[in-house]
XYZ file of C-alpha atoms in Angstrom:
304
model
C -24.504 -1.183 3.995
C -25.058 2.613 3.643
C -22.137 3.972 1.241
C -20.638 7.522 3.327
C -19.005 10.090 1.498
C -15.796 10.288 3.357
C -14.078 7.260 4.784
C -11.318 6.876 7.161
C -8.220 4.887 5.643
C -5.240 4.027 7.502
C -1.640 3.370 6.467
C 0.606 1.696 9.278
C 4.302 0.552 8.867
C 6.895 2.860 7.453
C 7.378 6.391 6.238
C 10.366 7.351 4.803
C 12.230 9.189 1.948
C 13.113 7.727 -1.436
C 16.331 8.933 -2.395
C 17.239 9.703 -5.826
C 20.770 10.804 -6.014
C 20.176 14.637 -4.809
C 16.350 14.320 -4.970
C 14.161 12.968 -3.047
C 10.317 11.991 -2.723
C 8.342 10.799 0.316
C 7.923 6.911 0.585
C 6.794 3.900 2.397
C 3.998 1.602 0.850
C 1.084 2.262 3.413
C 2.071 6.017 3.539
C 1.582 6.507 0.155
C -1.410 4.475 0.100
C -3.051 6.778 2.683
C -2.021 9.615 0.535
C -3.266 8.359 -2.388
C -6.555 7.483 -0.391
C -6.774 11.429 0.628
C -6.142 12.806 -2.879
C -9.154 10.762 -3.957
C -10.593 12.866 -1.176
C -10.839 10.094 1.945
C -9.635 11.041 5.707
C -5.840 9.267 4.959
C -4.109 8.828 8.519
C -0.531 7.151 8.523
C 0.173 5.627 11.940
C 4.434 5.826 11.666
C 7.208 7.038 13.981
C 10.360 9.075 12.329
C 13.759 10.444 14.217
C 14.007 13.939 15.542
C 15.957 14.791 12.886
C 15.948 17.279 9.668
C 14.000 13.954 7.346
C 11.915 13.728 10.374
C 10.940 17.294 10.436
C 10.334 17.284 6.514
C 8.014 14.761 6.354
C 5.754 16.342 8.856
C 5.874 19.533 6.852
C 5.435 17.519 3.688
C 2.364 15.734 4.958
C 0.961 19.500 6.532
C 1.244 20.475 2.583
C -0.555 17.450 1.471
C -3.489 18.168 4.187
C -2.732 14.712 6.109
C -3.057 15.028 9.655
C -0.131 13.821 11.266
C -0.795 13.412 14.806
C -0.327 9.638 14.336
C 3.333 10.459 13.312
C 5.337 9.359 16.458
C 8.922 11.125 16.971
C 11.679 9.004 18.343
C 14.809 10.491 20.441
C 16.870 8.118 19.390
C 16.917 5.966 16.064
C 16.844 7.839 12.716
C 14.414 8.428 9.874
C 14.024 5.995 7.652
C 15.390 6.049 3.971
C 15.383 4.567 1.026
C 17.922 4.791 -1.856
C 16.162 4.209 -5.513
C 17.663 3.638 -8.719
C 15.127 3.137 -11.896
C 16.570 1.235 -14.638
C 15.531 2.920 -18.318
C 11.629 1.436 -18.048
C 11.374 3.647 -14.880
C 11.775 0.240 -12.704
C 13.052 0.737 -9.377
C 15.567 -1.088 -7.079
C 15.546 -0.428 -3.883
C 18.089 -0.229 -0.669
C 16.769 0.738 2.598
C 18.360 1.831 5.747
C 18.187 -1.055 8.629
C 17.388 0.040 12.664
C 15.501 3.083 11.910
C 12.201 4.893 13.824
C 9.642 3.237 11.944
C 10.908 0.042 13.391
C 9.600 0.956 16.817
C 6.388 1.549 16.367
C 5.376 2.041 19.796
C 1.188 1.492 20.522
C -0.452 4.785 21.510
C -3.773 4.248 23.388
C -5.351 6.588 20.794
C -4.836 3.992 18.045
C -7.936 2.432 19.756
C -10.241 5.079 19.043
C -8.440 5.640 15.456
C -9.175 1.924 14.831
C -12.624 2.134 15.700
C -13.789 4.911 13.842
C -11.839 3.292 10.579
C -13.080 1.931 7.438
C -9.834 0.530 5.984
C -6.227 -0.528 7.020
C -2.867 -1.227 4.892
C -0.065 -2.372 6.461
C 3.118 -4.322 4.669
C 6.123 -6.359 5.496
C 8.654 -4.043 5.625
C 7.664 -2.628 8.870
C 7.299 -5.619 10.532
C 11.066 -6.495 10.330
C 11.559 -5.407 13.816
C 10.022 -7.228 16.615
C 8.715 -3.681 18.457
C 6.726 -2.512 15.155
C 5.342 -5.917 14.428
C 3.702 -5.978 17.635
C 2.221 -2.734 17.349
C 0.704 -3.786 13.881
C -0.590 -6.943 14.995
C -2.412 -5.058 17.902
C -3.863 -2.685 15.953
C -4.824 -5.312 13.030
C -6.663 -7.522 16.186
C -8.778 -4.722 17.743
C -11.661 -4.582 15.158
C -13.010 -6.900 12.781
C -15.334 -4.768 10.559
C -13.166 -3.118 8.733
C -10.964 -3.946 5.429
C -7.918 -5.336 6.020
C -5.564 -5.032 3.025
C -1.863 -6.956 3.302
C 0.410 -5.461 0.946
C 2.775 -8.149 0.368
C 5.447 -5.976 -0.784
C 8.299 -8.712 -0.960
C 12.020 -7.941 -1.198
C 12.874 -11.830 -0.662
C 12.771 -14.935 1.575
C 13.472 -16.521 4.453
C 12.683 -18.221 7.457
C 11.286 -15.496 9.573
C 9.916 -13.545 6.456
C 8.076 -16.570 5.914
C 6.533 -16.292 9.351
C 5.745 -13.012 9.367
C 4.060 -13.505 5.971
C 1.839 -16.244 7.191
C 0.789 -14.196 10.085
C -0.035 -11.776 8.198
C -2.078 -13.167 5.815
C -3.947 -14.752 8.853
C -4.686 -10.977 9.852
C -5.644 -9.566 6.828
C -9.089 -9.820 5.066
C -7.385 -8.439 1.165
C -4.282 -9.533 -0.118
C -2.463 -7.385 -2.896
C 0.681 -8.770 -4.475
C 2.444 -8.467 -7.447
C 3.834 -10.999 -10.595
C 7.008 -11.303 -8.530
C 6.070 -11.457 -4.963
C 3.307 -14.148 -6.159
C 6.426 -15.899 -7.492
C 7.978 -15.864 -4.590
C 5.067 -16.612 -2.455
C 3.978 -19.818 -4.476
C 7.309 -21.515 -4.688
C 7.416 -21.514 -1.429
C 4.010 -23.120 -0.802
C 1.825 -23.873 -3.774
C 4.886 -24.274 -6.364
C 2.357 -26.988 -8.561
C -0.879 -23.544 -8.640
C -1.356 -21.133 -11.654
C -2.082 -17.763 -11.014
C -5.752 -17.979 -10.785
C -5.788 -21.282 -8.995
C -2.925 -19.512 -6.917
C -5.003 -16.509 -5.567
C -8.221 -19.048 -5.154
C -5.951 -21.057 -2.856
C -5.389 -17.811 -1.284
C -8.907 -16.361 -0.562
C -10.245 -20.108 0.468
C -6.664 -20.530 2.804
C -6.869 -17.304 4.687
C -10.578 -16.540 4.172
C -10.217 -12.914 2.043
C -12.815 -11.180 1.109
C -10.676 -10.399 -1.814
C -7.057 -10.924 -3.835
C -5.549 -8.645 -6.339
C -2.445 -9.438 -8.535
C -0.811 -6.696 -10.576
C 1.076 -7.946 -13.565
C 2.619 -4.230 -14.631
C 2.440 -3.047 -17.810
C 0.248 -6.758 -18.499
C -2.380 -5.224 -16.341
C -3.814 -7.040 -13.263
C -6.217 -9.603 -11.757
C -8.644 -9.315 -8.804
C -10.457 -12.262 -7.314
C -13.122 -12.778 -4.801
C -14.255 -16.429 -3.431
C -17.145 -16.205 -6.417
C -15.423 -13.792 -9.086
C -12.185 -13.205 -10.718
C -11.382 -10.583 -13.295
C -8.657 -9.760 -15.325
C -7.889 -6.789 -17.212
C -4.984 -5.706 -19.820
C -2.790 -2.838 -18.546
C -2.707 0.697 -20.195
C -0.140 1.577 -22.429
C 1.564 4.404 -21.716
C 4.831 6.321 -20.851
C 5.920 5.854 -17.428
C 8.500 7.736 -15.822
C 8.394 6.076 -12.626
C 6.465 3.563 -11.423
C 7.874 4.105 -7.955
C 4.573 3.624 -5.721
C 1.923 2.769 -8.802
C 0.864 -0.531 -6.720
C 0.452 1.818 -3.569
C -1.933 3.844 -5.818
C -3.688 0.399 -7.664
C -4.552 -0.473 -3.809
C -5.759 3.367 -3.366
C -7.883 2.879 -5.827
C -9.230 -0.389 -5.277
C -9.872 0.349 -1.585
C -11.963 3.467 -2.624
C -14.243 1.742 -5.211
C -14.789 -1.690 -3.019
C -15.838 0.616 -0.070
C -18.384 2.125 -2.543
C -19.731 -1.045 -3.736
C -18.654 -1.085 -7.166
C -18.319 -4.093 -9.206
C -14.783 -5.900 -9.872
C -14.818 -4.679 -13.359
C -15.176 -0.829 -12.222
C -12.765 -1.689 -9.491
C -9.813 -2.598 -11.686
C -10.568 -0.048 -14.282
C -10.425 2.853 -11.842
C -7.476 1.131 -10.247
C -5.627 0.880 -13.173
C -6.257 4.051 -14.324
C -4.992 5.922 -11.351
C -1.479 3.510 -11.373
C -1.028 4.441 -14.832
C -1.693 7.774 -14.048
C 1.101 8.144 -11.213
C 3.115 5.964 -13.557
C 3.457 9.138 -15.599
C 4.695 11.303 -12.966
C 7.840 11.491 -10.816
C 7.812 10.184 -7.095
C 5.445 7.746 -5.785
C 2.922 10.276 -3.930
C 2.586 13.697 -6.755
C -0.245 15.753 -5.876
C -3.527 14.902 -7.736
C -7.254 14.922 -7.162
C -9.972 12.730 -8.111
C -10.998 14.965 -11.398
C -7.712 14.558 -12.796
C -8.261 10.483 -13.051
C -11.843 11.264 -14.206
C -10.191 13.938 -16.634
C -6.929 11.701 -17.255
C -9.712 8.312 -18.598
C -11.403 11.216 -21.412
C -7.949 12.619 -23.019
C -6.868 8.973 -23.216
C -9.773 7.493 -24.726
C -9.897 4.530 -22.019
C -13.701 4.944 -21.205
Protein backbone atom coordinates (compact mmCIF):
# COMPACT_ATOMS: atom_id res chain seq x y z
CA UNK A 1 0.00 0.00 0.00
CA UNK A 2 1.30 3.48 -1.03
CA UNK A 3 2.69 5.21 2.32
CA UNK A 4 0.97 9.24 2.19
CA UNK A 5 2.56 11.90 3.94
CA UNK A 6 -0.26 13.09 6.03
CA UNK A 7 -2.81 10.76 7.54
CA UNK A 8 -6.05 11.35 9.13
CA UNK A 9 -6.22 10.01 12.88
CA UNK A 10 -9.17 10.13 14.96
CA UNK A 11 -9.69 10.26 18.72
CA UNK A 12 -13.40 9.53 19.91
CA UNK A 13 -14.62 9.28 23.60
CA UNK A 14 -13.81 11.97 26.08
CA UNK A 15 -12.16 15.34 26.38
CA UNK A 16 -11.76 16.82 29.47
CA UNK A 17 -9.47 18.71 31.96
CA UNK A 18 -7.02 17.11 34.38
CA UNK A 19 -7.09 18.94 37.44
CA UNK A 20 -4.15 19.50 39.50
CA UNK A 21 -5.04 21.40 42.55
CA UNK A 22 -5.13 25.09 40.85
CA UNK A 23 -3.65 23.83 37.53
CA UNK A 24 -4.87 22.22 35.03
CA UNK A 25 -3.96 20.38 31.63
CA UNK A 26 -6.24 19.11 28.84
CA UNK A 27 -7.12 15.30 29.05
CA UNK A 28 -8.97 12.34 27.84
CA UNK A 29 -7.02 9.26 26.36
CA UNK A 30 -8.14 9.49 22.60
CA UNK A 31 -7.85 13.36 22.76
CA UNK A 32 -4.49 13.31 23.60
CA UNK A 33 -3.76 10.62 21.30
CA UNK A 34 -5.04 12.74 18.37
CA UNK A 35 -2.88 15.47 19.66
CA UNK A 36 -0.03 13.61 19.94
CA UNK A 37 -0.82 12.20 16.34
CA UNK A 38 -0.85 16.07 15.03
CA UNK A 39 2.38 17.13 16.76
CA UNK A 40 4.04 14.30 14.86
CA UNK A 41 2.48 16.30 12.07
CA UNK A 42 -0.83 13.95 11.09
CA UNK A 43 -4.50 15.60 10.49
CA UNK A 44 -5.57 14.73 14.51
CA UNK A 45 -9.53 15.15 14.71
CA UNK A 46 -11.18 14.41 18.22
CA UNK A 47 -14.86 13.52 17.75
CA UNK A 48 -16.13 14.72 21.65
CA UNK A 49 -19.00 16.84 22.99
CA UNK A 50 -18.23 19.37 26.12
CA UNK A 51 -20.91 21.74 28.17
CA UNK A 52 -21.49 25.32 27.24
CA UNK A 53 -19.62 26.30 29.91
CA UNK A 54 -16.19 28.32 30.75
CA UNK A 55 -14.05 24.36 30.53
CA UNK A 56 -16.08 24.00 27.48
CA UNK A 57 -15.04 27.20 25.94
CA UNK A 58 -11.26 26.58 26.98
CA UNK A 59 -10.79 23.56 25.41
CA UNK A 60 -11.91 24.83 22.09
CA UNK A 61 -9.48 27.69 22.44
CA UNK A 62 -6.86 25.27 23.68
CA UNK A 63 -7.25 22.95 20.73
CA UNK A 64 -7.39 26.42 18.16
CA UNK A 65 -3.71 26.96 19.83
CA UNK A 66 -2.66 23.48 19.20
CA UNK A 67 -3.91 23.78 15.35
CA UNK A 68 -6.64 20.86 15.87
CA UNK A 69 -9.67 21.51 14.09
CA UNK A 70 -12.45 21.25 16.29
CA UNK A 71 -15.51 21.12 14.34
CA UNK A 72 -16.03 17.54 15.62
CA UNK A 73 -16.27 19.10 19.17
CA UNK A 74 -20.08 18.91 19.90
CA UNK A 75 -21.50 21.54 22.60
CA UNK A 76 -24.19 20.34 24.90
CA UNK A 77 -26.94 22.78 26.60
CA UNK A 78 -27.22 20.88 29.30
CA UNK A 79 -24.66 18.42 31.06
CA UNK A 80 -21.21 19.81 32.01
CA UNK A 81 -17.62 19.45 30.87
CA UNK A 82 -15.96 16.75 31.84
CA UNK A 83 -13.11 16.69 34.54
CA UNK A 84 -10.74 14.92 35.99
CA UNK A 85 -9.01 15.41 39.39
CA UNK A 86 -5.16 13.99 39.38
CA UNK A 87 -2.92 13.42 42.12
CA UNK A 88 0.79 11.94 41.21
CA UNK A 89 2.36 10.14 43.95
CA UNK A 90 6.43 11.07 44.20
CA UNK A 91 7.31 8.72 40.85
CA UNK A 92 4.98 11.16 38.95
CA UNK A 93 2.16 8.24 39.04
CA UNK A 94 -1.23 9.43 38.76
CA UNK A 95 -4.61 8.56 40.42
CA UNK A 96 -7.36 9.57 39.00
CA UNK A 97 -11.17 10.76 39.95
CA UNK A 98 -13.46 11.76 37.28
CA UNK A 99 -16.67 13.57 37.25
CA UNK A 100 -19.82 11.09 36.45
CA UNK A 101 -22.96 12.43 33.91
CA UNK A 102 -20.96 14.81 31.98
CA UNK A 103 -21.12 15.97 27.92
CA UNK A 104 -18.82 13.53 26.67
CA UNK A 105 -21.25 10.94 27.80
CA UNK A 106 -23.69 11.90 25.08
CA UNK A 107 -21.99 11.64 22.27
CA UNK A 108 -24.63 12.27 19.90
CA UNK A 109 -23.86 10.81 15.94
CA UNK A 110 -23.49 13.69 13.48
CA UNK A 111 -24.08 12.59 9.84
CA UNK A 112 -20.67 14.15 9.05
CA UNK A 113 -18.90 11.45 11.08
CA UNK A 114 -19.63 9.39 7.89
CA UNK A 115 -17.60 11.29 5.63
CA UNK A 116 -14.89 11.85 8.60
CA UNK A 117 -14.81 8.02 8.85
CA UNK A 118 -14.30 7.48 5.37
CA UNK A 119 -11.61 9.65 4.57
CA UNK A 120 -9.70 8.18 7.93
CA UNK A 121 -6.67 6.19 8.32
CA UNK A 122 -6.83 5.47 12.07
CA UNK A 123 -9.31 5.45 15.08
CA UNK A 124 -8.75 5.35 19.07
CA UNK A 125 -11.43 5.11 21.16
CA UNK A 126 -11.37 3.80 25.09
CA UNK A 127 -13.64 2.67 27.82
CA UNK A 128 -14.21 5.53 29.63
CA UNK A 129 -16.50 7.04 27.18
CA UNK A 130 -18.49 4.27 26.71
CA UNK A 131 -19.87 4.32 30.33
CA UNK A 132 -22.99 5.90 29.18
CA UNK A 133 -25.34 4.11 27.00
CA UNK A 134 -25.81 7.42 24.45
CA UNK A 135 -21.84 7.67 23.79
CA UNK A 136 -21.37 3.97 23.44
CA UNK A 137 -23.70 3.89 20.69
CA UNK A 138 -22.23 6.61 18.90
CA UNK A 139 -18.74 4.82 19.12
CA UNK A 140 -19.92 1.60 18.07
CA UNK A 141 -21.51 3.31 14.93
CA UNK A 142 -18.72 5.01 13.99
CA UNK A 143 -16.26 1.90 14.77
CA UNK A 144 -18.90 -0.30 12.24
CA UNK A 145 -18.96 2.06 9.22
CA UNK A 146 -15.53 1.19 7.64
CA UNK A 147 -13.36 -1.65 7.80
CA UNK A 148 -10.05 -0.43 6.23
CA UNK A 149 -8.85 1.47 8.62
CA UNK A 150 -6.83 0.82 12.07
CA UNK A 151 -8.76 0.29 14.82
CA UNK A 152 -6.85 0.80 18.08
CA UNK A 153 -8.85 -0.11 21.64
CA UNK A 154 -7.23 1.60 24.36
CA UNK A 155 -8.13 -0.48 27.19
CA UNK A 156 -7.62 2.13 29.67
CA UNK A 157 -9.06 0.17 32.79
CA UNK A 158 -10.05 1.79 36.09
CA UNK A 159 -11.65 -1.68 37.33
CA UNK A 160 -14.27 -4.43 36.89
CA UNK A 161 -17.47 -5.44 36.65
CA UNK A 162 -20.25 -6.91 35.03
CA UNK A 163 -21.10 -4.38 32.44
CA UNK A 164 -17.37 -3.21 32.12
CA UNK A 165 -16.83 -6.63 31.22
CA UNK A 166 -19.33 -6.33 28.40
CA UNK A 167 -18.38 -3.36 27.10
CA UNK A 168 -14.78 -4.65 27.05
CA UNK A 169 -15.64 -7.69 25.05
CA UNK A 170 -17.46 -5.63 22.58
CA UNK A 171 -14.95 -3.72 22.16
CA UNK A 172 -12.32 -5.84 21.54
CA UNK A 173 -14.72 -7.47 18.92
CA UNK A 174 -14.58 -3.89 17.18
CA UNK A 175 -11.20 -3.13 17.29
CA UNK A 176 -8.39 -4.42 14.95
CA UNK A 177 -5.19 -3.14 17.80
CA UNK A 178 -5.38 -3.59 21.30
CA UNK A 179 -3.09 -1.41 23.67
CA UNK A 180 -3.09 -2.16 27.37
CA UNK A 181 -0.98 -1.79 30.10
CA UNK A 182 0.85 -4.26 33.07
CA UNK A 183 -2.25 -3.54 35.14
CA UNK A 184 -5.17 -3.49 32.89
CA UNK A 185 -3.63 -6.90 31.37
CA UNK A 186 -3.92 -7.98 35.02
CA UNK A 187 -7.11 -7.22 35.24
CA UNK A 188 -8.14 -8.40 31.90
CA UNK A 189 -6.56 -11.99 32.30
CA UNK A 190 -7.94 -12.84 35.68
CA UNK A 191 -10.93 -12.42 34.47
CA UNK A 192 -10.58 -14.72 31.44
CA UNK A 193 -7.24 -16.33 30.81
CA UNK A 194 -6.09 -16.28 34.67
CA UNK A 195 -3.73 -19.77 33.77
CA UNK A 196 -1.77 -17.26 30.28
CA UNK A 197 1.64 -15.41 30.64
CA UNK A 198 2.01 -12.27 29.13
CA UNK A 199 3.11 -13.34 25.78
CA UNK A 200 0.82 -16.32 25.61
CA UNK A 201 -1.75 -13.67 27.03
CA UNK A 202 -1.60 -11.13 24.09
CA UNK A 203 -1.32 -14.31 21.49
CA UNK A 204 -4.65 -15.41 22.95
CA UNK A 205 -5.62 -11.97 22.25
CA UNK A 206 -4.69 -11.34 18.54
CA UNK A 207 -5.90 -15.15 17.59
CA UNK A 208 -9.42 -14.41 19.94
CA UNK A 209 -10.39 -11.13 18.43
CA UNK A 210 -8.41 -11.36 15.17
CA UNK A 211 -5.86 -8.04 15.70
CA UNK A 212 -3.71 -7.11 13.44
CA UNK A 213 -1.68 -6.18 16.40
CA UNK A 214 -1.28 -6.05 20.55
CA UNK A 215 0.91 -3.78 22.51
CA UNK A 216 1.60 -4.05 26.32
CA UNK A 217 3.42 -1.25 28.12
CA UNK A 218 5.18 -2.35 31.24
CA UNK A 219 6.35 1.48 32.40
CA UNK A 220 9.54 2.19 33.30
CA UNK A 221 10.21 -2.00 32.27
CA UNK A 222 9.53 -0.90 28.77
CA UNK A 223 6.89 -2.64 26.57
CA UNK A 224 5.87 -5.51 24.26
CA UNK A 225 4.14 -5.47 20.84
CA UNK A 226 2.85 -8.58 19.14
CA UNK A 227 1.44 -9.43 15.83
CA UNK A 228 -0.14 -13.05 14.91
CA UNK A 229 3.68 -13.90 13.47
CA UNK A 230 5.96 -11.47 15.67
CA UNK A 231 6.38 -10.31 19.13
CA UNK A 232 8.96 -7.90 20.42
CA UNK A 233 9.97 -6.68 23.53
CA UNK A 234 12.01 -3.86 24.45
CA UNK A 235 13.54 -2.42 27.92
CA UNK A 236 12.17 1.03 28.87
CA UNK A 237 14.36 4.26 28.97
CA UNK A 238 15.62 5.47 32.02
CA UNK A 239 14.93 8.69 32.76
CA UNK A 240 13.34 11.43 35.01
CA UNK A 241 9.74 11.66 34.69
CA UNK A 242 7.73 14.29 36.02
CA UNK A 243 4.52 13.04 34.94
CA UNK A 244 3.62 10.30 33.17
CA UNK A 245 0.07 11.57 32.94
CA UNK A 246 -0.85 10.57 29.16
CA UNK A 247 2.75 8.73 28.18
CA UNK A 248 0.57 5.55 26.98
CA UNK A 249 -1.66 8.08 24.92
CA UNK A 250 1.67 9.18 23.32
CA UNK A 251 3.28 5.22 23.10
CA UNK A 252 -0.08 4.63 20.93
CA UNK A 253 0.75 8.08 18.99
CA UNK A 254 3.66 6.80 18.16
CA UNK A 255 2.98 3.39 17.31
CA UNK A 256 0.02 4.38 15.11
CA UNK A 257 2.37 6.75 13.10
CA UNK A 258 5.20 4.23 12.40
CA UNK A 259 2.70 1.05 11.64
CA UNK A 260 0.88 3.36 9.10
CA UNK A 261 4.37 3.90 7.54
CA UNK A 262 5.30 0.38 7.37
CA UNK A 263 8.01 0.20 9.73
CA UNK A 264 9.12 -2.86 11.39
CA UNK A 265 8.06 -3.81 15.15
CA UNK A 266 11.49 -3.06 16.31
CA UNK A 267 11.38 0.69 14.84
CA UNK A 268 7.84 0.78 16.06
CA UNK A 269 8.56 0.36 19.76
CA UNK A 270 11.72 2.32 19.67
CA UNK A 271 10.04 5.44 18.30
CA UNK A 272 7.16 4.69 20.61
CA UNK A 273 9.09 4.55 23.49
CA UNK A 274 11.02 7.32 22.83
CA UNK A 275 8.24 9.78 22.43
CA UNK A 276 6.48 8.31 26.03
CA UNK A 277 9.64 8.91 27.66
CA UNK A 278 9.86 12.05 26.15
CA UNK A 279 6.34 13.42 27.45
CA UNK A 280 7.28 11.54 30.59
CA UNK A 281 9.66 14.43 31.16
CA UNK A 282 7.26 17.13 30.82
CA UNK A 283 4.19 18.33 32.75
CA UNK A 284 0.56 17.51 31.46
CA UNK A 285 -0.26 14.74 29.24
CA UNK A 286 -0.51 16.78 25.78
CA UNK A 287 2.88 19.66 26.00
CA UNK A 288 3.54 21.05 22.74
CA UNK A 289 6.26 19.21 20.69
CA UNK A 290 7.11 18.39 17.11
CA UNK A 291 8.51 15.50 15.44
CA UNK A 292 12.33 17.01 15.45
CA UNK A 293 12.31 17.26 19.04
CA UNK A 294 11.91 13.17 19.37
CA UNK A 295 14.43 12.91 16.48
CA UNK A 296 16.58 15.60 18.46
CA UNK A 297 15.49 14.17 22.04
CA UNK A 298 17.03 10.07 20.69
CA UNK A 299 20.80 12.11 19.78
CA UNK A 300 21.28 14.12 23.28
CA UNK A 301 20.32 10.85 24.98
CA UNK A 302 22.45 8.54 23.24
CA UNK A 303 19.43 5.98 22.57
CA UNK A 304 20.17 5.54 18.75
Amino acid sequence: KMHKNKYTIIGIGEILWDIYGETKYLGGAPANFAIHCHNLGDDGFIVSRVGADSHGDEIKIALKQKKLNNQFIQTDKIKPTGSVSVTLDEAGKPSFDCTKDVAFDYLEFDPRLINLAGNADAVLFGTLAQRNKTSRQTIHQFLSMENNLLKIYDINLRGWNKDIEKIVARSLKLANVVKLNDNELNILRSNTQPQLDDRSFLNFLIQNYQLKLAALTLGENGSVIATPSDIVQMDGLKINAVDTTGCGDAFAAGLVYQYLRGKSLEDILIFSNRLGAYVAQLAGATPSYSLKDITNFEIIHNLS
